[in-house]
CSV table of C-alpha atoms in Angstrom, one decimal:
chain,number,residue,atom,x,y,z
A,1,MET,CA,11.7,-4.5,6.1
A,2,ASN,CA,10.6,-0.9,6.8
A,3,ASN,CA,8.3,0.0,9.6
A,4,TYR,CA,5.2,-0.5,7.5
A,5,THR,CA,6.0,-4.0,6.3
A,6,LYS,CA,7.1,-5.0,9.8
A,7,LEU,CA,3.5,-4.4,10.8
A,8,LEU,CA,1.9,-5.9,7.7
A,9,VAL,CA,3.8,-9.2,8.0
A,10,LYS,CA,1.7,-9.9,11.1
A,11,LEU,CA,-1.6,-9.7,9.2
A,12,ASP,CA,-3.9,-12.8,9.2
A,13,PHE,CA,-3.5,-13.4,5.4
A,14,ALA,CA,-5.5,-16.6,5.6
A,15,TYR,CA,-8.5,-14.4,6.6
A,16,TRP,CA,-8.0,-11.4,4.3
A,17,LYS,CA,-6.9,-13.0,1.0
A,18,ASP,CA,-10.3,-14.5,0.4
A,19,LYS,CA,-12.1,-11.2,1.0
A,20,ASN,CA,-10.9,-9.3,-2.0
A,21,PRO,CA,-14.2,-7.9,-3.5
A,22,TYR,CA,-12.8,-7.9,-7.0
A,23,PHE,CA,-13.1,-11.7,-7.0
A,24,ALA,CA,-16.4,-11.9,-5.1
A,25,GLN,CA,-18.8,-14.6,-6.2
A,26,GLU,CA,-22.0,-12.9,-4.9
A,27,ASP,CA,-22.0,-9.3,-6.2
A,28,LEU,CA,-20.6,-7.1,-8.9
A,29,HIS,CA,-18.3,-4.6,-7.1
A,30,SER,CA,-19.8,-1.1,-7.2
A,31,SER,CA,-16.7,0.5,-8.8
A,32,MET,CA,-16.6,-2.3,-11.4
A,33,ALA,CA,-20.3,-1.7,-12.3
A,34,ILE,CA,-19.7,2.0,-12.8
A,35,GLY,CA,-16.6,1.3,-14.9
A,36,LEU,CA,-18.5,-1.2,-17.1
A,37,GLY,CA,-21.3,1.3,-17.5
A,38,ILE,CA,-19.0,4.0,-18.7
A,39,ILE,CA,-17.4,1.6,-21.2
A,40,GLN,CA,-20.8,0.4,-22.5
A,41,LYS,CA,-22.0,4.0,-23.0
A,42,CYS,CA,-18.9,4.5,-25.2
A,43,GLY,CA,-20.1,1.6,-27.4
A,44,PHE,CA,-18.0,-1.3,-26.1
A,45,LEU,CA,-18.9,-4.6,-24.2
A,46,LYS,CA,-22.6,-4.0,-24.8
A,47,ASP,CA,-23.2,-7.8,-24.9
A,48,PHE,CA,-21.6,-8.2,-21.4
A,49,ASN,CA,-23.8,-8.2,-18.3
A,50,PRO,CA,-22.1,-9.9,-15.4
A,51,LYS,CA,-23.8,-10.4,-12.1
A,52,SER,CA,-20.7,-10.9,-10.0
A,53,SER,CA,-17.1,-9.8,-9.9
A,54,ILE,CA,-15.8,-13.3,-10.5
A,55,GLU,CA,-17.7,-13.4,-13.8
A,56,VAL,CA,-15.7,-10.5,-15.0
A,57,SER,CA,-12.3,-12.1,-14.2
A,58,GLU,CA,-13.5,-15.4,-15.7
A,59,ALA,CA,-14.5,-13.5,-18.8
A,60,ILE,CA,-11.0,-12.0,-19.0
A,61,GLU,CA,-9.3,-15.4,-18.8
A,62,LYS,CA,-11.7,-16.8,-21.4
A,63,ALA,CA,-11.0,-13.9,-23.8
A,64,ILE,CA,-7.3,-14.2,-23.4
A,65,LYS,CA,-7.5,-17.9,-24.1
A,66,GLU,CA,-9.5,-17.2,-27.3
A,67,TYR,CA,-7.0,-14.5,-28.3
A,68,LEU,CA,-4.1,-16.9,-27.9
A,69,ASP,CA,-5.8,-19.3,-30.3
A,70,GLU,CA,-6.1,-16.4,-32.8
A,71,PRO,CA,-3.1,-14.1,-32.0
A,72,THR,CA,-3.7,-11.8,-35.0
A,73,ASN,CA,-7.4,-11.1,-34.1
A,74,ASP,CA,-7.4,-7.4,-33.1
A,75,SER,CA,-11.1,-7.6,-32.0
A,76,LEU,CA,-10.3,-10.2,-29.4
A,77,LEU,CA,-7.4,-8.3,-28.2
A,78,ALA,CA,-9.5,-5.2,-27.9
A,79,ARG,CA,-12.1,-7.2,-25.9
A,80,VAL,CA,-9.4,-8.3,-23.4
A,81,PHE,CA,-8.4,-4.7,-23.0
A,82,ASP,CA,-12.0,-3.5,-22.4
A,83,LEU,CA,-12.7,-6.3,-19.9
A,84,ILE,CA,-9.6,-5.6,-17.8
A,85,GLN,CA,-10.4,-1.9,-17.8
A,86,ALA,CA,-14.0,-2.8,-16.6
A,87,TRP,CA,-12.6,-5.2,-14.0
A,88,GLY,CA,-10.3,-2.4,-12.7
A,89,GLY,CA,-13.3,-0.2,-11.9
A,90,LYS,CA,-14.3,3.4,-12.5
A,91,MET,CA,-10.7,4.6,-12.5
A,92,GLY,CA,-10.3,2.8,-15.8
A,93,ARG,CA,-12.5,5.4,-17.6
A,94,HIS,CA,-9.7,7.6,-18.8
A,95,PRO,CA,-9.1,5.9,-22.2
A,96,TYR,CA,-12.9,6.2,-22.9
A,97,VAL,CA,-14.0,9.6,-21.7
A,98,VAL,CA,-10.8,11.7,-21.2
A,99,SER,CA,-8.1,10.9,-23.7
A,100,LYS,CA,-10.7,8.8,-25.7
A,101,SER,CA,-7.8,6.8,-27.0
A,102,ARG,CA,-9.9,3.7,-27.0
A,103,GLN,CA,-11.6,5.0,-30.1
A,104,ARG,CA,-8.2,4.8,-31.8
A,105,PHE,CA,-7.4,1.3,-30.8
A,106,SER,CA,-6.2,0.4,-34.3
A,107,GLU,CA,-3.4,3.0,-33.8
A,108,TRP,CA,-1.9,1.3,-30.7
A,109,CYS,CA,-3.1,-2.3,-30.8
A,110,GLY,CA,0.4,-3.3,-31.7
A,111,VAL,CA,1.7,-1.6,-28.6
A,112,TYR,CA,-0.8,-3.5,-26.4
A,113,ARG,CA,0.0,-6.8,-28.2
A,114,ARG,CA,3.7,-6.2,-27.6
A,115,GLY,CA,3.1,-5.6,-23.9
A,116,SER,CA,1.0,-8.8,-23.6
A,117,ASP,CA,3.8,-10.8,-25.3
A,118,TYR,CA,6.3,-9.3,-22.8
A,119,ALA,CA,4.1,-10.1,-19.9
A,120,ARG,CA,3.5,-13.7,-20.9
A,121,GLY,CA,7.3,-14.0,-21.4
A,122,GLY,CA,8.0,-12.8,-17.9
A,123,GLN,CA,9.5,-9.5,-19.0
A,124,TYR,CA,7.3,-7.4,-16.7
A,125,ALA,CA,9.2,-4.1,-16.8
A,126,GLU,CA,9.2,-4.2,-20.6
A,127,ALA,CA,5.4,-4.9,-20.5
A,128,LEU,CA,4.7,-2.0,-18.2
A,129,SER,CA,6.9,0.3,-20.3
A,130,SER,CA,5.1,-0.7,-23.4
A,131,TRP,CA,1.6,-0.2,-22.0
A,132,ASP,CA,2.6,3.2,-20.5
A,133,ALA,CA,2.8,4.5,-24.0
A,134,ILE,CA,-1.0,4.0,-24.3
A,135,ASP,CA,-2.7,7.4,-23.8
A,136,GLY,CA,-4.7,7.3,-20.6
A,137,LEU,CA,-3.6,4.0,-19.2
A,138,GLY,CA,-0.6,4.7,-16.9
A,139,VAL,CA,1.8,2.4,-15.2
A,140,SER,CA,-0.4,1.8,-12.1
A,141,PHE,CA,-3.4,0.8,-14.0
A,142,ALA,CA,-1.2,-1.2,-16.4
A,143,THR,CA,-0.3,-3.5,-13.6
A,144,LYS,CA,-4.0,-4.7,-13.6
A,145,HIS,CA,-3.3,-5.8,-17.2
A,146,LEU,CA,-0.1,-7.4,-16.0
A,147,ARG,CA,-2.1,-9.4,-13.4
A,148,PHE,CA,-4.1,-11.2,-16.2
A,149,TRP,CA,-1.4,-11.4,-18.9
A,150,GLY,CA,1.5,-12.2,-16.7
A,151,GLY,CA,0.0,-13.5,-13.4
A,152,MET,CA,1.7,-10.7,-11.4
A,153,PRO,CA,0.4,-8.6,-8.5
A,154,ILE,CA,-1.3,-5.2,-8.9
A,155,LEU,CA,0.4,-2.1,-7.6
A,156,ASP,CA,-2.1,0.7,-6.9
A,157,THR,CA,-2.5,3.6,-4.5
A,158,ARG,CA,-3.9,1.4,-1.7
A,159,ILE,CA,-1.0,-1.0,-1.8
A,160,SER,CA,1.6,1.8,-2.1
A,161,LEU,CA,0.2,3.5,1.0
A,162,LEU,CA,0.3,0.3,3.0
A,163,LEU,CA,3.9,-0.5,2.1
A,164,THR,CA,5.4,2.9,2.1
A,165,GLY,CA,3.0,5.5,3.5
A,166,LYS,CA,3.1,7.3,0.2
A,167,LYS,CA,0.5,7.6,-2.5
A,168,SER,CA,3.0,7.5,-5.4
A,169,PRO,CA,3.8,3.9,-6.0
A,170,PRO,CA,7.5,2.8,-5.8
A,171,THR,CA,9.0,1.2,-8.9
A,172,TYR,CA,7.4,-2.1,-9.8
A,173,ASP,CA,10.7,-3.9,-9.0
A,174,LEU,CA,10.8,-2.4,-5.5
A,175,PHE,CA,7.2,-3.2,-5.0
A,176,ILE,CA,7.8,-6.9,-5.9
A,177,SER,CA,10.9,-7.0,-3.6
A,178,MET,CA,8.7,-5.7,-0.7
A,179,LEU,CA,6.0,-8.2,-1.3
A,180,LYS,CA,8.6,-11.0,-1.5
A,181,GLU,CA,9.8,-10.1,2.0
A,182,ILE,CA,6.3,-10.6,3.4
A,183,ALA,CA,5.6,-13.7,1.2
A,184,GLN,CA,8.8,-15.5,2.2
A,185,ASP,CA,8.3,-14.7,5.9
A,186,ARG,CA,4.7,-16.0,5.8
A,187,LYS,CA,5.2,-18.8,3.2
A,188,LEU,CA,2.7,-17.3,0.8
A,189,THR,CA,2.6,-16.5,-2.9
A,190,LEU,CA,3.0,-12.9,-4.1
A,191,MET,CA,-0.7,-13.0,-5.3
A,192,GLU,CA,-1.9,-14.1,-1.9
A,193,VAL,CA,-0.1,-11.3,-0.2
A,194,GLU,CA,-1.4,-8.7,-2.6
A,195,ALA,CA,-4.9,-10.0,-2.4
A,196,GLY,CA,-4.8,-9.9,1.4
A,197,LEU,CA,-3.3,-6.4,1.5
A,198,PHE,CA,-6.0,-5.0,-0.8
A,199,ALA,CA,-8.9,-6.5,1.2
A,200,PHE,CA,-7.3,-5.3,4.5
A,201,SER,CA,-6.9,-1.8,3.1
A,202,GLN,CA,-10.5,-1.6,1.9
A,203,ALA,CA,-11.7,-2.7,5.4
A,204,PHE,CA,-10.0,0.1,7.2
A,205,PHE,CA,-8.8,2.9,4.9
A,206,PRO,CA,-10.0,5.3,2.2
A,207,ASN,CA,-8.3,5.1,-1.2
A,208,GLU,CA,-6.1,8.2,-0.9
A,209,LYS,CA,-4.6,8.2,2.6
A,210,LEU,CA,-3.6,5.9,5.4
A,211,ARG,CA,-5.9,7.4,8.0
A,212,LEU,CA,-8.7,5.2,9.4
A,213,ALA,CA,-12.0,5.6,7.6
A,214,GLU,CA,-14.9,6.9,9.7
A,215,ALA,CA,-16.9,3.8,8.8
A,216,ALA,CA,-14.1,1.4,9.7
A,217,ASN,CA,-15.2,-1.4,12.1
A,218,MET,CA,-12.5,-1.3,14.7
A,219,GLY,CA,-13.8,-4.5,16.3
A,220,GLN,CA,-12.8,-6.6,13.4
A,221,LYS,CA,-9.6,-8.6,12.9
A,222,ASN,CA,-6.2,-6.9,12.7
A,223,SER,CA,-7.6,-3.5,13.8
A,224,ASP,CA,-4.5,-3.0,15.9
A,225,ILE,CA,-2.3,-3.3,12.8
A,226,ALA,CA,-4.6,-0.8,11.0
A,227,SER,CA,-4.2,1.7,14.0
A,228,GLY,CA,-0.4,1.1,14.0
A,229,LEU,CA,-0.2,1.9,10.3
A,230,ALA,CA,-2.3,5.0,10.7
A,231,ALA,CA,-0.1,6.2,13.5
A,232,LEU,CA,3.0,5.7,11.3
A,233,TYR,CA,1.4,7.6,8.5
A,234,ASP,CA,0.5,10.6,10.8
A,235,ILE,CA,4.1,10.8,12.1
A,236,GLY,CA,5.4,10.9,8.5
A,237,ASN,CA,2.9,13.6,7.5
A,238,GLN,CA,3.1,16.0,10.3
C-alpha cells in the first residue's frame, strides 16, 4: 500500500458506502439533472423524467435487459448509452455538445456493441479500449459504462486523487489492484470500496484537487483521515 491507501483502509466503509449520491432514493443528483437536461436539449431521452438518482440507474439496468433480449436493436443500445451518460452527470455532455458524435451513433454503434460484449465477458481492458475510440467518451468516463455492462468500479478524478494524489488516473489494472488491497483488508467487495471512496471524497474535497473544501464539515466522521490525505497532497505538490 502507498501512503494514501494506508489512510484510506481505515475509513468507515459501512458508513460511507450507502451515502453515494448517484444511487440516492430521495433526489436527483444536481449534476445528473444538468447532464440529462443537456441530452434532452439535443433530442434524446425526451420521454425520461426521473425524480431520483436511483431511478436513473434502475432505468439503465432495465434498458440493458431489454437490449439483451434484442441484441441487434440499435435504438435500445443507443438508449443505454444515453442513460449512462446522463447518470454520469454534466461531464457526460461531450458527445452531445462538443464532438457531437452522438448524432453519428450509426457510425460507431458497432464499436459500442463490441465494448459491451467485452465488458459482459469480463474483458475489461478490451472494453475500455474499444469505447475509447468513441469521439468524446474517453477512458475515464468509459468506466461508468463498464460499471453497468460489466459490474466493475468507476475510475474518475476523485478516486484517482484519493488513491494516488494525482488527477490523472492510473491504468485501470493498477486502479483495480489498489482497490483489491483495501477490499481484502476490510473484507469488502470492490464496488463497496469504490462507492465508499466516492461518497467520502464528495463530503470533504472538490473534484479537481485533494485539498479540503471550504464547506467541508470537519465535525463529521473520518475528518482526521481527510486532513491526513490533504497533508500528503500538499507535501507532494509543494
